Amino acid sequence: MCDTCGCNVTHGNAHLVQPGGRLSKTADGREAVNVLHGLLDANDHTAAHNREHFNKHGVLAINLMSSPGAGKTSLLEATIDALKDELSIAVIEGDLETENDASRIRAHGVPAIQITTGSACHLDAHMVHDALHMLELQKLDIVFIENVGNLVCPASFDLGQHSNVTLLSVPEGDDKPAKYPVMFRAADLVLLSKCDLLPVLDDFNPDNARRYLRELASSAPVFELSAKSTAGMDDWIHWLLAELSSLEHQSGRLAAATESA
Amino acid sequence: MHELAVCQALMEQVESIALEEQADSVVAVHLGIGPLSGVEPRLLEQAFFIARAGSIAAEAELVIENLPVRISCDQCGQTSDALPARLLCGVCGNWRTKLVSGDELQLQHMELVRQTADELAEPEADIQQQHERVN
């Protein structure tokens, strides 16, 4: 969405930008000023700035979202263990309170910046921007942003990430995509986590979760995994490496284009 | 309740536009919100009543247009209405659709009150008339 090319003009608001000038006086003497700005333009501006930072350093930024307790931190611990010999990783942790998650990540030898949001139920682009100043991006390959555990609010705020990864853990039930359409529509990849529990929680059907996701017109891939048993971790790791190489490819082309210009 | 954060961002925009337009006050703020924006209009209204206090929009009314969910089908090319959690083509049932409308979170327009040059001149004219009458 931007104000430059008019791509935020939809059939619902197009009548507001019809010819007739920016200002039009109503019958009772009030002046109407057409605006057509996104309410979160300031956040989106900072998010774009964050994305430029990531791109400049060829760092892949992944925004991890889920309900509280779906296993985001456990997934990160297992991911760091799988990749730390080949890649340089850092984590930005968002929680209402405590440094607990950052401490867990640091125990795996990886830098972690804890953002405590107080009463805020989500991370926004400004908070991530502040955290970026505490990381040495030039030395990193991947930054994971572990958002506040919440299936509602984080979906509305762009942070400057390249991809949104949403976890749906088996104990939560397979109809979460239908109940939280905004969150699951925003996902570029959905991970069904805690799949080691499928034999005991047999009312969770992974195919139902996939069907509900397709009903949101989402073509995001869905992987089943367990950070605890490490079953299914390979698909996730391959996806991450493919995203990283596609980013490097893009940055390489961008650099080549800049040089030749 | 991220509606408070959204509302703060709204108030910053409202105040900066009012300043730019040299308005004396803002009497109405019109928003367009789709259900897939993730913002609940009723909660945003409540937040607005708190956030407007003491601002140039202290008396402003908040008018929210609830925009419909509309999708266009990649397969049959038709446009149809849809429910937020069921974005299947209303014509052929295909799931490969694109959202045409329904995720908007937009400040559409504002109604302002500005003292015009004529209104500013009026008190002086009154004094002039009184002066003439006295003489």
Coordinates of C-alpha atoms in Angstrom, one line a residue:
Chain A
M1 CA 0.0 0.0 0.0
C2 CA 1.4 3.4 -0.9
D3 CA 0.2 6.9 -1.7
T4 CA 2.4 7.3 -4.8
C5 CA 0.8 5.0 -7.4
G6 CA -2.7 5.0 -6.0
C7 CA -2.7 1.3 -5.2
N8 CA -4.5 1.9 -2.0
V9 CA -7.6 3.1 -3.8
T10 CA -10.1 0.3 -3.7
H11 CA -13.7 0.2 -4.9
G12 CA -14.7 1.0 -1.3
N13 CA -13.0 4.4 -1.3
A14 CA -12.6 5.3 -4.9
H15 CA -15.4 7.8 -4.8
L16 CA -13.3 9.9 -2.5
V17 CA -10.7 10.6 -5.1
Q18 CA -12.9 11.4 -8.0
P19 CA -12.3 14.8 -9.6
G20 CA -13.5 17.8 -7.6
G21 CA -10.4 18.9 -5.8
R22 CA -8.9 18.1 -2.6
L23 CA -11.0 20.4 -0.6
S24 CA -14.8 20.6 -0.9
K25 CA -17.1 22.6 1.4
T26 CA -20.1 20.8 2.9
A27 CA -23.5 22.5 3.3
D28 CA -22.9 23.4 6.9
G29 CA -19.6 25.2 6.3
R30 CA -17.3 22.4 7.3
E31 CA -14.4 21.7 5.1
A32 CA -13.8 18.1 4.0
V33 CA -10.2 17.1 3.5
N34 CA -9.5 14.0 1.5
V35 CA -6.6 12.0 3.1
L36 CA -6.5 8.3 2.1
H37 CA -3.6 7.4 4.4
G38 CA -3.1 4.0 5.9
L39 CA -3.6 4.4 9.7
L40 CA -0.3 2.6 10.2
D41 CA 1.7 4.6 7.7
A42 CA 4.3 5.6 10.3
N43 CA 4.9 2.0 11.3
D44 CA 5.1 0.9 7.7
H45 CA 7.6 3.6 6.9
T46 CA 9.9 2.4 9.7
A47 CA 9.3 -1.2 8.7
A48 CA 10.5 -0.4 5.1
H49 CA 13.6 1.3 6.7
N50 CA 14.3 -1.9 8.8
R51 CA 13.9 -4.0 5.6
E52 CA 16.5 -1.8 3.8
H53 CA 18.9 -2.4 6.7
F54 CA 18.4 -6.2 6.5
N55 CA 18.8 -6.1 2.7
K56 CA 21.9 -4.0 2.8
H57 CA 23.6 -6.5 4.9
G58 CA 22.1 -9.6 3.2
V59 CA 20.4 -10.6 6.4
L60 CA 17.3 -12.8 6.2
A61 CA 14.7 -11.5 8.7
I62 CA 12.0 -13.9 9.9
N63 CA 9.0 -12.8 12.0
L64 CA 7.8 -15.8 14.2
M65 CA 4.3 -15.5 15.4
S66 CA 1.9 -17.9 17.3
S67 CA -0.2 -18.1 20.4
P68 CA 1.7 -18.1 23.7
G69 CA 3.2 -21.5 24.4
A70 CA 3.1 -22.9 20.8
G71 CA 6.8 -23.5 20.9
K72 CA 8.5 -20.6 19.2
T73 CA 11.5 -20.5 21.6
S74 CA 11.9 -24.3 21.5
L75 CA 11.8 -24.1 17.7
L76 CA 14.5 -21.4 17.7
E77 CA 16.7 -23.5 20.1
A78 CA 16.5 -26.5 17.8
T79 CA 17.1 -24.3 14.7
I80 CA 20.1 -22.7 16.3
D81 CA 21.5 -26.1 17.2
A82 CA 21.0 -27.3 13.6
L83 CA 22.5 -24.3 11.9
K84 CA 25.0 -22.6 14.2
D85 CA 28.1 -24.2 12.7
E86 CA 27.3 -22.9 9.2
L87 CA 25.4 -19.7 9.8
S88 CA 25.5 -16.7 12.1
I89 CA 22.1 -16.1 13.8
A90 CA 20.7 -13.6 16.2
V91 CA 17.3 -13.3 17.9
I92 CA 15.1 -10.4 18.8
E93 CA 12.7 -11.5 21.6
G94 CA 9.4 -9.8 22.3
D95 CA 7.6 -10.5 25.6
L96 CA 5.4 -8.4 27.9
E97 CA 7.8 -9.2 30.8
T98 CA 11.0 -11.1 31.7
E99 CA 14.3 -12.0 30.0
N100 CA 13.6 -15.7 30.2
D101 CA 13.4 -16.4 26.4
A102 CA 16.5 -14.3 25.6
S103 CA 18.4 -16.2 28.3
R104 CA 17.3 -19.5 26.8
I105 CA 18.6 -18.4 23.4
R106 CA 21.9 -17.0 24.7
A107 CA 22.6 -20.4 26.4
H108 CA 22.9 -21.7 22.8
G109 CA 25.7 -19.2 22.1
V110 CA 23.7 -16.8 20.0
P111 CA 23.1 -13.1 20.7
A112 CA 19.6 -12.2 21.8
I113 CA 18.0 -8.8 22.3
Q114 CA 15.0 -8.9 24.7
I115 CA 12.3 -6.3 24.1
T116 CA 9.9 -6.1 27.0
T117 CA 6.8 -4.5 25.7
G118 CA 5.1 -3.9 29.1
S119 CA 1.4 -3.9 28.3
A120 CA 1.8 -3.9 24.5
C121 CA 0.5 -7.1 23.0
H122 CA 2.6 -6.9 19.8
L123 CA 6.0 -5.8 18.5
D124 CA 6.0 -2.8 16.1
A125 CA 8.6 -1.6 13.6
H126 CA 9.9 1.1 16.0
M127 CA 10.7 -1.4 18.7
V128 CA 12.5 -3.7 16.2
H129 CA 14.4 -0.7 14.8
D130 CA 15.7 0.1 18.3
A131 CA 16.8 -3.5 18.7
L132 CA 18.6 -3.6 15.4
H133 CA 21.0 -0.9 16.7
M134 CA 22.1 -3.4 19.3
L135 CA 23.0 -6.1 16.7
E136 CA 26.0 -6.2 14.4
L137 CA 24.1 -6.9 11.2
Q138 CA 27.2 -7.1 9.0
K139 CA 28.2 -10.3 10.9
L140 CA 24.8 -12.0 10.6
D141 CA 23.0 -14.3 8.2
I142 CA 19.6 -14.7 9.8
V143 CA 17.7 -12.6 12.4
F144 CA 14.7 -14.2 13.9
I145 CA 12.1 -11.9 15.5
E146 CA 10.1 -13.8 18.0
N147 CA 6.9 -11.8 18.3
V148 CA 4.7 -11.6 21.4
G149 CA 2.7 -14.8 21.8
N150 CA -0.7 -13.6 20.4
L151 CA -2.7 -14.7 17.4
V152 CA -4.4 -11.3 16.9
C153 CA -2.4 -8.1 17.3
P154 CA 1.0 -8.9 15.8
A155 CA -0.5 -9.7 12.4
S156 CA -1.4 -6.0 11.9
F157 CA 2.2 -4.6 12.2
D158 CA 4.8 -4.9 9.5
L159 CA 8.3 -5.1 11.2
G160 CA 10.4 -5.1 8.1
Q161 CA 10.8 -8.9 8.0
H162 CA 11.1 -10.9 4.7
S163 CA 8.8 -13.6 5.8
N164 CA 6.1 -14.3 8.4
V165 CA 6.2 -17.8 9.9
T166 CA 3.2 -18.8 12.0
L167 CA 3.3 -21.7 14.4
L168 CA 0.1 -23.7 15.1
S169 CA 0.8 -26.3 17.9
V170 CA -1.2 -29.5 18.1
P171 CA -2.8 -28.8 21.5
E172 CA -4.4 -25.7 20.1
G173 CA -6.7 -27.5 17.7
D174 CA -6.7 -27.7 13.9
D175 CA -9.3 -24.9 13.3
K176 CA -7.1 -22.0 14.4
P177 CA -6.7 -20.7 10.8
A178 CA -10.5 -20.3 10.5
K179 CA -10.7 -18.6 13.9
Y180 CA -7.8 -16.2 13.3
P181 CA -7.9 -15.4 9.6
V182 CA -5.9 -12.2 9.8
M183 CA -2.9 -13.9 11.4
F184 CA -2.9 -17.0 9.2
R185 CA -3.5 -15.0 6.0
A186 CA -0.3 -13.1 6.8
A187 CA 1.7 -16.3 7.1
D188 CA 4.3 -17.2 4.4
L189 CA 4.8 -20.5 6.0
V190 CA 2.8 -22.4 8.6
L191 CA 4.5 -24.8 11.0
L192 CA 2.4 -27.4 12.8
S193 CA 4.4 -27.7 16.0
K194 CA 4.5 -30.3 18.8
C195 CA 3.6 -33.0 16.2
D196 CA 5.1 -35.6 18.6
L197 CA 1.8 -35.1 20.4
L198 CA -0.3 -36.2 17.4
P199 CA -0.7 -39.8 18.6
V200 CA -2.2 -38.7 21.9
L201 CA -4.1 -35.7 20.7
D202 CA -5.7 -37.5 17.8
D203 CA -8.5 -35.0 17.3
F204 CA -6.0 -32.7 15.6
N205 CA -6.0 -33.5 11.9
P206 CA -3.2 -31.8 10.0
D207 CA -5.3 -32.0 6.8
N208 CA -8.0 -30.0 8.5
A209 CA -5.5 -27.3 9.3
R210 CA -4.4 -27.3 5.7
R211 CA -8.0 -27.1 4.4
Y212 CA -8.8 -24.1 6.7
L213 CA -5.7 -22.4 5.5
R214 CA -6.6 -22.9 1.8
E215 CA -10.1 -21.4 2.6
L216 CA -8.2 -18.2 3.5
A217 CA -6.9 -18.3 -0.1
S218 CA -3.4 -18.9 1.3
S219 CA -0.9 -21.0 -0.7
A220 CA 1.6 -21.0 2.2
P221 CA 3.4 -24.3 2.7
V222 CA 2.5 -26.3 5.8
F223 CA 5.2 -28.4 7.5
E224 CA 4.7 -30.8 10.4
L225 CA 7.5 -30.9 13.0
S226 CA 8.5 -31.4 16.5
A227 CA 11.4 -29.3 18.0
K228 CA 11.5 -31.8 20.8
S229 CA 12.0 -35.0 18.8
T230 CA 13.5 -33.0 15.8
A231 CA 11.1 -34.9 13.5
G232 CA 10.3 -32.8 10.5
M233 CA 13.0 -30.2 11.3
D234 CA 14.7 -30.9 7.9
D235 CA 11.9 -29.4 5.8
W236 CA 12.0 -26.2 7.9
I237 CA 15.8 -25.9 7.7
H238 CA 15.7 -26.4 3.9
W239 CA 13.0 -23.8 3.6
L240 CA 15.1 -21.3 5.6
L241 CA 18.2 -22.0 3.5
A242 CA 16.2 -21.6 0.3
E243 CA 14.9 -18.2 1.6
L244 CA 18.4 -17.1 2.5
S245 CA 19.9 -18.1 -0.9
S246 CA 17.0 -16.4 -2.7
L247 CA 17.7 -13.2 -0.7
E248 CA 21.5 -13.5 -1.4
H249 CA 20.6 -13.9 -5.1
Q250 CA 18.5 -10.8 -5.0
S251 CA 21.1 -8.7 -3.1
G252 CA 23.8 -9.9 -5.6
R253 CA 21.7 -8.8 -8.5
L254 CA 20.9 -5.5 -6.8
A255 CA 24.7 -4.9 -6.1
A256 CA 25.5 -5.8 -9.7
A257 CA 22.9 -3.4 -11.0
T258 CA 24.2 -0.6 -8.7
E259 CA 27.8 -1.2 -9.9
S260 CA 26.9 -1.1 -13.5
A261 CA 24.7 2.0 -13.1
Chain B
M1 CA -6.1 -4.5 22.3
H2 CA -3.7 -3.1 19.7
E3 CA -6.5 -0.7 18.8
L4 CA -5.1 1.8 21.3
A5 CA -1.8 1.8 19.4
V6 CA -3.6 2.1 16.1
C7 CA -5.6 5.0 17.5
Q8 CA -2.5 6.8 18.7
A9 CA -1.1 6.5 15.2
L10 CA -4.5 7.9 13.9
M11 CA -4.4 10.9 16.3
E12 CA -0.8 11.8 15.2
Q13 CA -2.0 11.9 11.6
V14 CA -5.2 13.8 12.4
E15 CA -3.2 16.5 14.4
S16 CA -0.5 16.8 11.7
I17 CA -3.1 17.2 8.9
A18 CA -5.1 19.7 11.0
L19 CA -1.9 21.8 11.5
E20 CA -1.0 21.6 7.9
E21 CA -4.5 22.8 6.9
Q22 CA -4.5 25.5 9.6
A23 CA -7.7 24.2 11.0
D24 CA -9.2 25.5 14.3
S25 CA -10.8 22.2 15.0
V26 CA -11.6 18.8 13.6
V27 CA -15.3 18.0 13.7
A28 CA -15.2 14.6 12.0
V29 CA -12.8 11.8 11.2
H30 CA -13.8 9.3 8.6
L31 CA -12.2 5.9 8.5
G32 CA -12.6 2.9 6.2
I33 CA -12.0 -0.5 7.9
G34 CA -12.2 -4.0 6.5
P35 CA -12.7 -7.0 8.7
L36 CA -9.4 -8.5 7.5
S37 CA -7.4 -5.5 8.8
G38 CA -7.4 -7.1 12.2
V39 CA -8.8 -4.0 13.8
E40 CA -12.1 -4.1 15.7
P41 CA -14.1 -1.0 14.9
R42 CA -15.9 -0.9 18.2
L43 CA -12.7 -1.1 20.2
L44 CA -11.2 1.6 18.0
E45 CA -14.2 3.9 18.7
Q46 CA -13.6 3.4 22.5
A47 CA -9.9 4.2 22.1
F48 CA -10.8 7.3 20.0
F49 CA -12.9 8.8 22.8
I50 CA -9.9 8.5 25.1
A51 CA -7.3 9.6 22.6
R52 CA -9.1 12.7 21.3
A53 CA -9.3 14.4 24.8
G54 CA -7.3 17.6 24.8
S55 CA -6.5 17.5 21.2
I56 CA -7.6 19.6 18.2
A57 CA -10.1 16.8 17.6
A58 CA -11.5 16.9 21.2
E59 CA -15.1 17.3 19.9
A60 CA -14.7 15.2 16.8
E61 CA -17.0 12.5 15.8
L62 CA -15.6 9.2 14.5
V63 CA -17.3 7.8 11.4
I64 CA -16.3 4.3 10.4
E65 CA -17.3 2.8 7.1
N66 CA -17.2 -1.0 7.4
L67 CA -15.8 -2.1 4.0
P68 CA -17.0 -5.5 2.6
V69 CA -14.8 -8.5 1.9
R70 CA -14.6 -8.9 -1.9
I71 CA -12.4 -11.3 -3.8
S72 CA -11.5 -12.0 -7.4
C73 CA -11.0 -15.5 -8.6
D74 CA -7.7 -16.5 -10.3
Q75 CA -9.5 -19.3 -12.2
C76 CA -12.8 -17.9 -13.4
G77 CA -12.0 -14.2 -13.1
Q78 CA -15.2 -13.3 -11.4
T79 CA -15.5 -11.0 -8.4
S80 CA -17.7 -12.0 -5.4
D81 CA -18.4 -11.3 -1.8
A82 CA -16.8 -13.5 0.8
L83 CA -16.7 -14.1 4.6
P84 CA -13.4 -13.2 6.3
A85 CA -12.5 -16.8 7.1
R86 CA -13.8 -18.3 3.9
L87 CA -12.2 -16.6 0.9
L88 CA -13.5 -19.1 -1.7
C89 CA -14.8 -17.9 -5.1
G90 CA -18.6 -17.4 -4.8
V91 CA -19.0 -18.4 -8.4
C92 CA -16.8 -21.5 -9.0
G93 CA -15.6 -22.3 -5.4
N94 CA -11.9 -22.1 -6.2
W95 CA -9.6 -21.2 -3.3
R96 CA -7.1 -19.4 -5.4
T97 CA -8.5 -15.9 -5.1
K98 CA -7.1 -12.4 -4.4
L99 CA -8.5 -9.9 -2.0
V100 CA -10.0 -6.9 -3.8
S101 CA -11.3 -5.2 -0.6
G102 CA -11.6 -6.1 3.0
D103 CA -8.2 -5.4 4.6
E104 CA -8.3 -1.6 4.6
L105 CA -7.3 0.4 7.6
Q106 CA -7.5 3.8 6.3
L107 CA -8.0 7.5 7.2
Q108 CA -10.3 8.5 4.3
H109 CA -11.1 12.1 5.0
M110 CA -11.6 14.7 7.8
E111 CA -14.0 17.5 8.3
L112 CA -12.4 20.7 9.6
V113 CA -13.5 24.1 10.8
R114 CA -11.4 27.1 9.8
Q115 CA -12.1 30.7 10.5
T116 CA -12.2 32.4 7.1
A117 CA -10.7 35.8 6.4
D118 CA -14.3 37.3 6.2
E119 CA -15.2 35.9 9.7
L120 CA -12.0 37.3 11.1
A121 CA -12.8 40.8 9.6
E122 CA -16.3 40.9 11.0
P123 CA -15.6 42.1 14.6
E124 CA -13.7 45.0 13.2
A125 CA -16.6 45.9 10.9
D126 CA -19.0 45.9 13.9
I127 CA -16.7 48.3 15.8
Q128 CA -16.6 50.5 12.7
Q129 CA -20.4 50.6 12.5
Q130 CA -20.8 51.3 16.3
H131 CA -18.2 54.1 15.9
E132 CA -20.2 55.6 13.1
R133 CA -23.4 55.4 15.1
V134 CA -21.9 57.2 18.0
N135 CA -20.7 60.0 15.8

